[in-house]
C-alpha positions as a printed NumPy array, in Angstrom:
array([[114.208,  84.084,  79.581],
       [117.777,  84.732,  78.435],
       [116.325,  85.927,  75.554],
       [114.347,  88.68 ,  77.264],
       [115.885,  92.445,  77.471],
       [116.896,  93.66 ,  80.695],
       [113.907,  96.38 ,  81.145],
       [114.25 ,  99.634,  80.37 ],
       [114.237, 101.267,  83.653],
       [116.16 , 103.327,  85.788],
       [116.737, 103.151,  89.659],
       [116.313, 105.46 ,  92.535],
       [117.876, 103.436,  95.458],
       [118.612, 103.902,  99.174],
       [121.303, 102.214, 101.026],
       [120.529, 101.703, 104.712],
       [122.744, 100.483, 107.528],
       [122.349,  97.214, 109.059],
       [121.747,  98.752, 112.528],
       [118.452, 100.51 , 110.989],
       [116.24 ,  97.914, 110.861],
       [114.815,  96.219, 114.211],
       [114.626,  92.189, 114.783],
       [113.743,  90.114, 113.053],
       [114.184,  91.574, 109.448],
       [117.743,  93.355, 110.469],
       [119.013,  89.261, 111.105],
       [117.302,  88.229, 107.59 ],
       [118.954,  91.435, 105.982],
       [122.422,  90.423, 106.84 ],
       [122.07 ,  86.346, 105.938],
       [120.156,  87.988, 102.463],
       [123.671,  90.412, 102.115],
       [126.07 ,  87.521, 102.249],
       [124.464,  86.854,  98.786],
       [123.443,  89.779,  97.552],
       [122.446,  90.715,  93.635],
       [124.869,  91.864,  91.571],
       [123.893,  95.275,  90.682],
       [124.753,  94.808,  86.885],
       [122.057,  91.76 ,  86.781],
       [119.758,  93.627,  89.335],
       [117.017,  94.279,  86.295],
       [117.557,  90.956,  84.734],
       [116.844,  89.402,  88.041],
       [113.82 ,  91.432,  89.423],
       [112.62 ,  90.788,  85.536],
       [112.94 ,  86.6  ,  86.344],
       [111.841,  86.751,  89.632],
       [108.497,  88.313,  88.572],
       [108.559,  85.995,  85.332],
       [108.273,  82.702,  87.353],
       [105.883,  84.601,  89.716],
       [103.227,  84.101,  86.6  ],
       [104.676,  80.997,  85.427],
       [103.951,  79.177,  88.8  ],
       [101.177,  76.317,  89.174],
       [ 99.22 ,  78.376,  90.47 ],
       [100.307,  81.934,  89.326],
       [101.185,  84.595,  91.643],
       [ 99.601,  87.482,  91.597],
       [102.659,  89.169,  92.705],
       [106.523,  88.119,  93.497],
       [107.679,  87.55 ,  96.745],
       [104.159,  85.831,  97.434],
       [103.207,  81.869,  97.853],
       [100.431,  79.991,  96.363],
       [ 98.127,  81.998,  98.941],
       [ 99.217,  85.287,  99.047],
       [101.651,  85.409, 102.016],
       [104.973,  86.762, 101.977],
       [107.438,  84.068, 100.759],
       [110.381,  85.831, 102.157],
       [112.579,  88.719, 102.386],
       [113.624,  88.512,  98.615],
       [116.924,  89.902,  97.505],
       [119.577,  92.507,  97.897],
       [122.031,  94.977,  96.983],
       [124.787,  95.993,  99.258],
       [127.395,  98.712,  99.103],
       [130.375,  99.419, 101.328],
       [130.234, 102.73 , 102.458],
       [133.571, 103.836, 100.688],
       [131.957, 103.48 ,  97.552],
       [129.623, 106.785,  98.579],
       [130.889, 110.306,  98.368],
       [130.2  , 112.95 , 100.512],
       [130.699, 115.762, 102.4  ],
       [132.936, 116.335, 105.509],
       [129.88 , 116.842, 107.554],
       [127.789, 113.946, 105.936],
       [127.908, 110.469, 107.897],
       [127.54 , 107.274, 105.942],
       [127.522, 103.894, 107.598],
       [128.665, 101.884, 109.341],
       [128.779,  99.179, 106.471],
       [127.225,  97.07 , 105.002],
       [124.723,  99.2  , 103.545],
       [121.225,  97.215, 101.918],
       [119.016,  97.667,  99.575],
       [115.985,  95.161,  99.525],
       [114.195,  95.395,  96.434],
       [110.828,  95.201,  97.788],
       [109.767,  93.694,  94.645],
       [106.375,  92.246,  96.501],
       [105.787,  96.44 ,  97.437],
       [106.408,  97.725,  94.434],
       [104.892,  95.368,  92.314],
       [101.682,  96.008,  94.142],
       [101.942,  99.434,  93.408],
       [102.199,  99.217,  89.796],
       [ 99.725,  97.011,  89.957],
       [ 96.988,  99.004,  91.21 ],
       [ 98.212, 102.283,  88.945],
       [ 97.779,  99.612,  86.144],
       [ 94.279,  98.96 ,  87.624],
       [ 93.395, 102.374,  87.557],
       [ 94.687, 103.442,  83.988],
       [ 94.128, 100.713,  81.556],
       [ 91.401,  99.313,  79.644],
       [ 89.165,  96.941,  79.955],
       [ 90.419,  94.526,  77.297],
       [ 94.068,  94.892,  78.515],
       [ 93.247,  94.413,  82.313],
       [ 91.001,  91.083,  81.509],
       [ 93.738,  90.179,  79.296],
       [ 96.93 ,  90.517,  81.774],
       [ 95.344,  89.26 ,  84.713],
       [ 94.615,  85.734,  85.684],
       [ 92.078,  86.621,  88.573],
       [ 88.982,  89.31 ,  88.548],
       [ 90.289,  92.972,  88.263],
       [ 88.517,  93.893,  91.413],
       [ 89.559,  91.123,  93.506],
       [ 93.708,  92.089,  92.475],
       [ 93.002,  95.493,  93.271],
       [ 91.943,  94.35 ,  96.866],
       [ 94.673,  92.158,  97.315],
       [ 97.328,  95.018,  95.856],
       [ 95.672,  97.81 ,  97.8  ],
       [ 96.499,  95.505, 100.958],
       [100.021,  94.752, 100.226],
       [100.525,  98.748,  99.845],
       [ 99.023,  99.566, 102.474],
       [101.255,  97.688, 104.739],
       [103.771, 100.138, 103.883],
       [102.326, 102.956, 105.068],
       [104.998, 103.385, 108.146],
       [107.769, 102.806, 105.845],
       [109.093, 102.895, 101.981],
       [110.218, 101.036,  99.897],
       [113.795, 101.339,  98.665],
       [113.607, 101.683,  95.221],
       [111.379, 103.827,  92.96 ],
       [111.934, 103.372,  89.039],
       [111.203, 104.567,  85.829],
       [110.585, 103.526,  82.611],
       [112.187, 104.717,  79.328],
       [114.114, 108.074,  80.758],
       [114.821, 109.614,  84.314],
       [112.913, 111.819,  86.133],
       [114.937, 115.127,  86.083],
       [114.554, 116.244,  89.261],
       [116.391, 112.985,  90.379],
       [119.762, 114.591,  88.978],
       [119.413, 117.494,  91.695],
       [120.13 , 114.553,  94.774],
       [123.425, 113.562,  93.32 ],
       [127.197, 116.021,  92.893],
       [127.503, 115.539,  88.893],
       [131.783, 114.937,  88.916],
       [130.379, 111.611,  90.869],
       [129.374, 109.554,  87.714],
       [130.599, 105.98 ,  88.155],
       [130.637, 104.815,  84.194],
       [131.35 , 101.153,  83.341],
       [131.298,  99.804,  79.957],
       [133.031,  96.685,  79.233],
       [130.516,  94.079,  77.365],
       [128.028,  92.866,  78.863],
       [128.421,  94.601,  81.902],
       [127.44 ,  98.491,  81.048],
       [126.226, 100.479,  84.018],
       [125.702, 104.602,  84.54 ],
       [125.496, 105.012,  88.003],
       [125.675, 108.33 ,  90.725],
       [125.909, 107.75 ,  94.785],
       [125.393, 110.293,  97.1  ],
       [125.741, 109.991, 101.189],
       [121.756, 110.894, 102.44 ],
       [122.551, 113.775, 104.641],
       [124.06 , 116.201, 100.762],
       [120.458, 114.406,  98.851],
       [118.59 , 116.171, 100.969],
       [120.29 , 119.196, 101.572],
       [120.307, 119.052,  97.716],
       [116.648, 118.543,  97.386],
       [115.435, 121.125,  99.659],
       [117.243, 124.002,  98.503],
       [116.164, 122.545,  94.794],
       [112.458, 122.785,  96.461],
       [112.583, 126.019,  98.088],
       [114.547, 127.519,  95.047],
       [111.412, 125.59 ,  92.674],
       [108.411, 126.531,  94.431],
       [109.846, 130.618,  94.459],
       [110.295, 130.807,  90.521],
       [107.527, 127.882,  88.66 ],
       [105.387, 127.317,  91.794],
       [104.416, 124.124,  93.569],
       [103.399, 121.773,  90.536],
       [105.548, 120.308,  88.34 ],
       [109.685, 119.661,  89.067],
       [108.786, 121.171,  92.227],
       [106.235, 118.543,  93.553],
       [108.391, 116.02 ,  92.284],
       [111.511, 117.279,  94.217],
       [108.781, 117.421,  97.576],
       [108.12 , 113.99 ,  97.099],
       [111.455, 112.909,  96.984],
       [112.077, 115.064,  99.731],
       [109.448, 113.176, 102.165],
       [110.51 , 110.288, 100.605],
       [113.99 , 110.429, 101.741],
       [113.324, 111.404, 105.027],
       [111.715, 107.913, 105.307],
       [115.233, 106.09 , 105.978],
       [118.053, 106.451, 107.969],
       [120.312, 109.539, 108.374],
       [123.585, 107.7  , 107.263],
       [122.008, 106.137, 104.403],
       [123.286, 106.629, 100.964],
       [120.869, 107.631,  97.758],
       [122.028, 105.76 ,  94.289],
       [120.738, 106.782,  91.14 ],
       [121.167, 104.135,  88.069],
       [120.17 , 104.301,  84.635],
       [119.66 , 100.683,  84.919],
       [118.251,  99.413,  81.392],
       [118.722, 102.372,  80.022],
       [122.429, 101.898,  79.135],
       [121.282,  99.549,  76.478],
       [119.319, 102.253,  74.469],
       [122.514, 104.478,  74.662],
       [126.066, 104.496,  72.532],
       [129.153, 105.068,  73.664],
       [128.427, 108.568,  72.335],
       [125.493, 109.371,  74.079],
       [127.39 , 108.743,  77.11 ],
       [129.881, 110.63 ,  76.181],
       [127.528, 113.653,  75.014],
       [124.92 , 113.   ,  77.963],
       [125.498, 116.602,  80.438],
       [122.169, 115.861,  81.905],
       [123.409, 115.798,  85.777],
       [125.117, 119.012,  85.225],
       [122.525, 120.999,  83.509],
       [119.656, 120.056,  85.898],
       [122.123, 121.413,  88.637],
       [122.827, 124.523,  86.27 ],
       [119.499, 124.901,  86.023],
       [118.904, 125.25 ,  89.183],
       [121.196, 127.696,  89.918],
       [120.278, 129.592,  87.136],
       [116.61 , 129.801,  88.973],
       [118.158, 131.027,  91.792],
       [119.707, 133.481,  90.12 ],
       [116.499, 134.525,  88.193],
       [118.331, 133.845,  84.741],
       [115.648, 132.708,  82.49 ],
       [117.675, 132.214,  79.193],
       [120.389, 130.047,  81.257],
       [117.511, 128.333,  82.007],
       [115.796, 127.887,  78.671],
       [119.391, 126.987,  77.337],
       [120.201, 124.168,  79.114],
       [116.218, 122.549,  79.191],
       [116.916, 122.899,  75.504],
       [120.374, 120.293,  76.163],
       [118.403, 118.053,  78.108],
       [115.308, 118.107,  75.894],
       [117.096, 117.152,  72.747],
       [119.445, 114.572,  74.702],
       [116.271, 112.82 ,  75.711],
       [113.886, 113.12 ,  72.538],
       [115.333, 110.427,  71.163],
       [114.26 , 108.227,  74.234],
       [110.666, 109.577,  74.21 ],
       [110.732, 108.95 ,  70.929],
       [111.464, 105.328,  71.565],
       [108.628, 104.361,  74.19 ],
       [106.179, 106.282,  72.345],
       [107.03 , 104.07 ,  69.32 ],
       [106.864, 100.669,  71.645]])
């Protein structure tokens, strides 16, 4: 396993307080938080925890599940103090410690059943160790039983969704890159995420419509509404950092032209616009490039 690249994802995580979550779970949150993941290994880990999932006697179907099918626990972690987030005068974060579960059971089942629904039949019979339509039951099931909430994190593979960069101030990139331990990261209090979203929204659906950026940006939107008030929104490049130099760090403007962007809608300027897709299109090419090629 040590062998294995961390994947190469990228992280949309909130941050809730302690006092948002009812008993039980807000009593297994805070004995899960006096260990929590180190959110340099937090890839590595979710990557191991899913690897022994499948290399269990029996296999499970997904992590965070026993031999049949109930949850095994409330999994791990990430906490941040509240100092660590930046905001506005106005925006409340806190009190502290803020968690992160990973809901790695959740979201597992929901990648399972978009893998249901999009690949092959040779590639489904061959990844899964039980009938295709008796997974998708089981997956369906554990999805559904997050209807009244969400999970924490949402990911992506290979490059970030651009309308991510609108929930975070781009001056806030936390950069750390000593060996081994190489990390990207943005942090935003919840209240200035979704102020930023929804005038990214209102400003989207007025110039290019509702499809697109723009339904992306609403579904952030609802999805942020989902958690606590004094949360705080993180956005990692996770796994990412290993595709990129020190270079591409240093050249990568991507935070700052989705914002100019943005503005530049606003303001009805379509070759600001066109200038500064072109910056982010080239910066992440080479990306594309790379999963296409996987």
């Amino acid at each position: 396993m040590l062998a294995v690249p961390e994947p190469f994802v990228a992280y949309l995580r909130v941050y809730e307080p302690l006092s948002a979550f009812d008993s039980p779970l807000r009593e297994e949150l805070e004995a899960a938080a006096q260990g929590p993941v180190d959110p340099f290994d937090a890839g590595l880990r979710e990557q191991d925890v899913w690897l022994r999932s499948q290399l269990a006697s029996p296999p499970r179907l997904l992590p965070g599940e026993t031999a049949d099918g109930a949850v095994a626990g409330i999994g791990d972690v990430l906490v941040l103090d509240p100092a660590d987030v930046p905001s506005a005068p106005a925006a409340t974060v806190g009190p502290g410690p803020l968690v992160c579960p990973l809901d790695l059971r959740g979201r597992s089942a929901a990648a399972l059943v978009g893998f249901l629904g999009d690949a092959e039949v040779p590639l489904r019979t061959a990844a899964l160790q039980v009938p295709a339509e008796k997974a998708k039951v089981r997956a369906t099931a554990v999805v559904s039983e997050l209807a009244g909430g969400g999970v924490h994190v949402l990911s992506s593979t290979w490059t970030v969704p651009l309308p991510w960069f609108v929930l975070i101030d781009p001056a806030e990139r936390c950069v750390f890159t000593e060996p081994g331990r190489r990390r990207v990261c943005w942090r935003a209090a919840m209240a200035d995420a979704r102020r930023r979203v929804a005038r990214a929204h209102s400003i989207g659906r007025k110039s290019i419509g509702e499809e697109g950026p723009t339904r992306i940006l609403r579904e952030t939107g609802r999805w942020l509404e989902r958690f606590h008030p004094h949360s705080a929104v993180e956005l990692d490049y996770g796994g990412l950092v290993q595709l990129m130099t020190s270079s591409d760090l240093d050249a990568d403007t991507s935070a700052e032209d989705v914002h100019a962007i943005v503005d530049a809608m606003e303001a009805d300027d379509a070759e600001d616009v066109a200038t500064h897709y072109e910056t982010l299109r080239d910066f992440w090419a080479e990306f594309a490039a790379r999963e296409r090629h996987n």
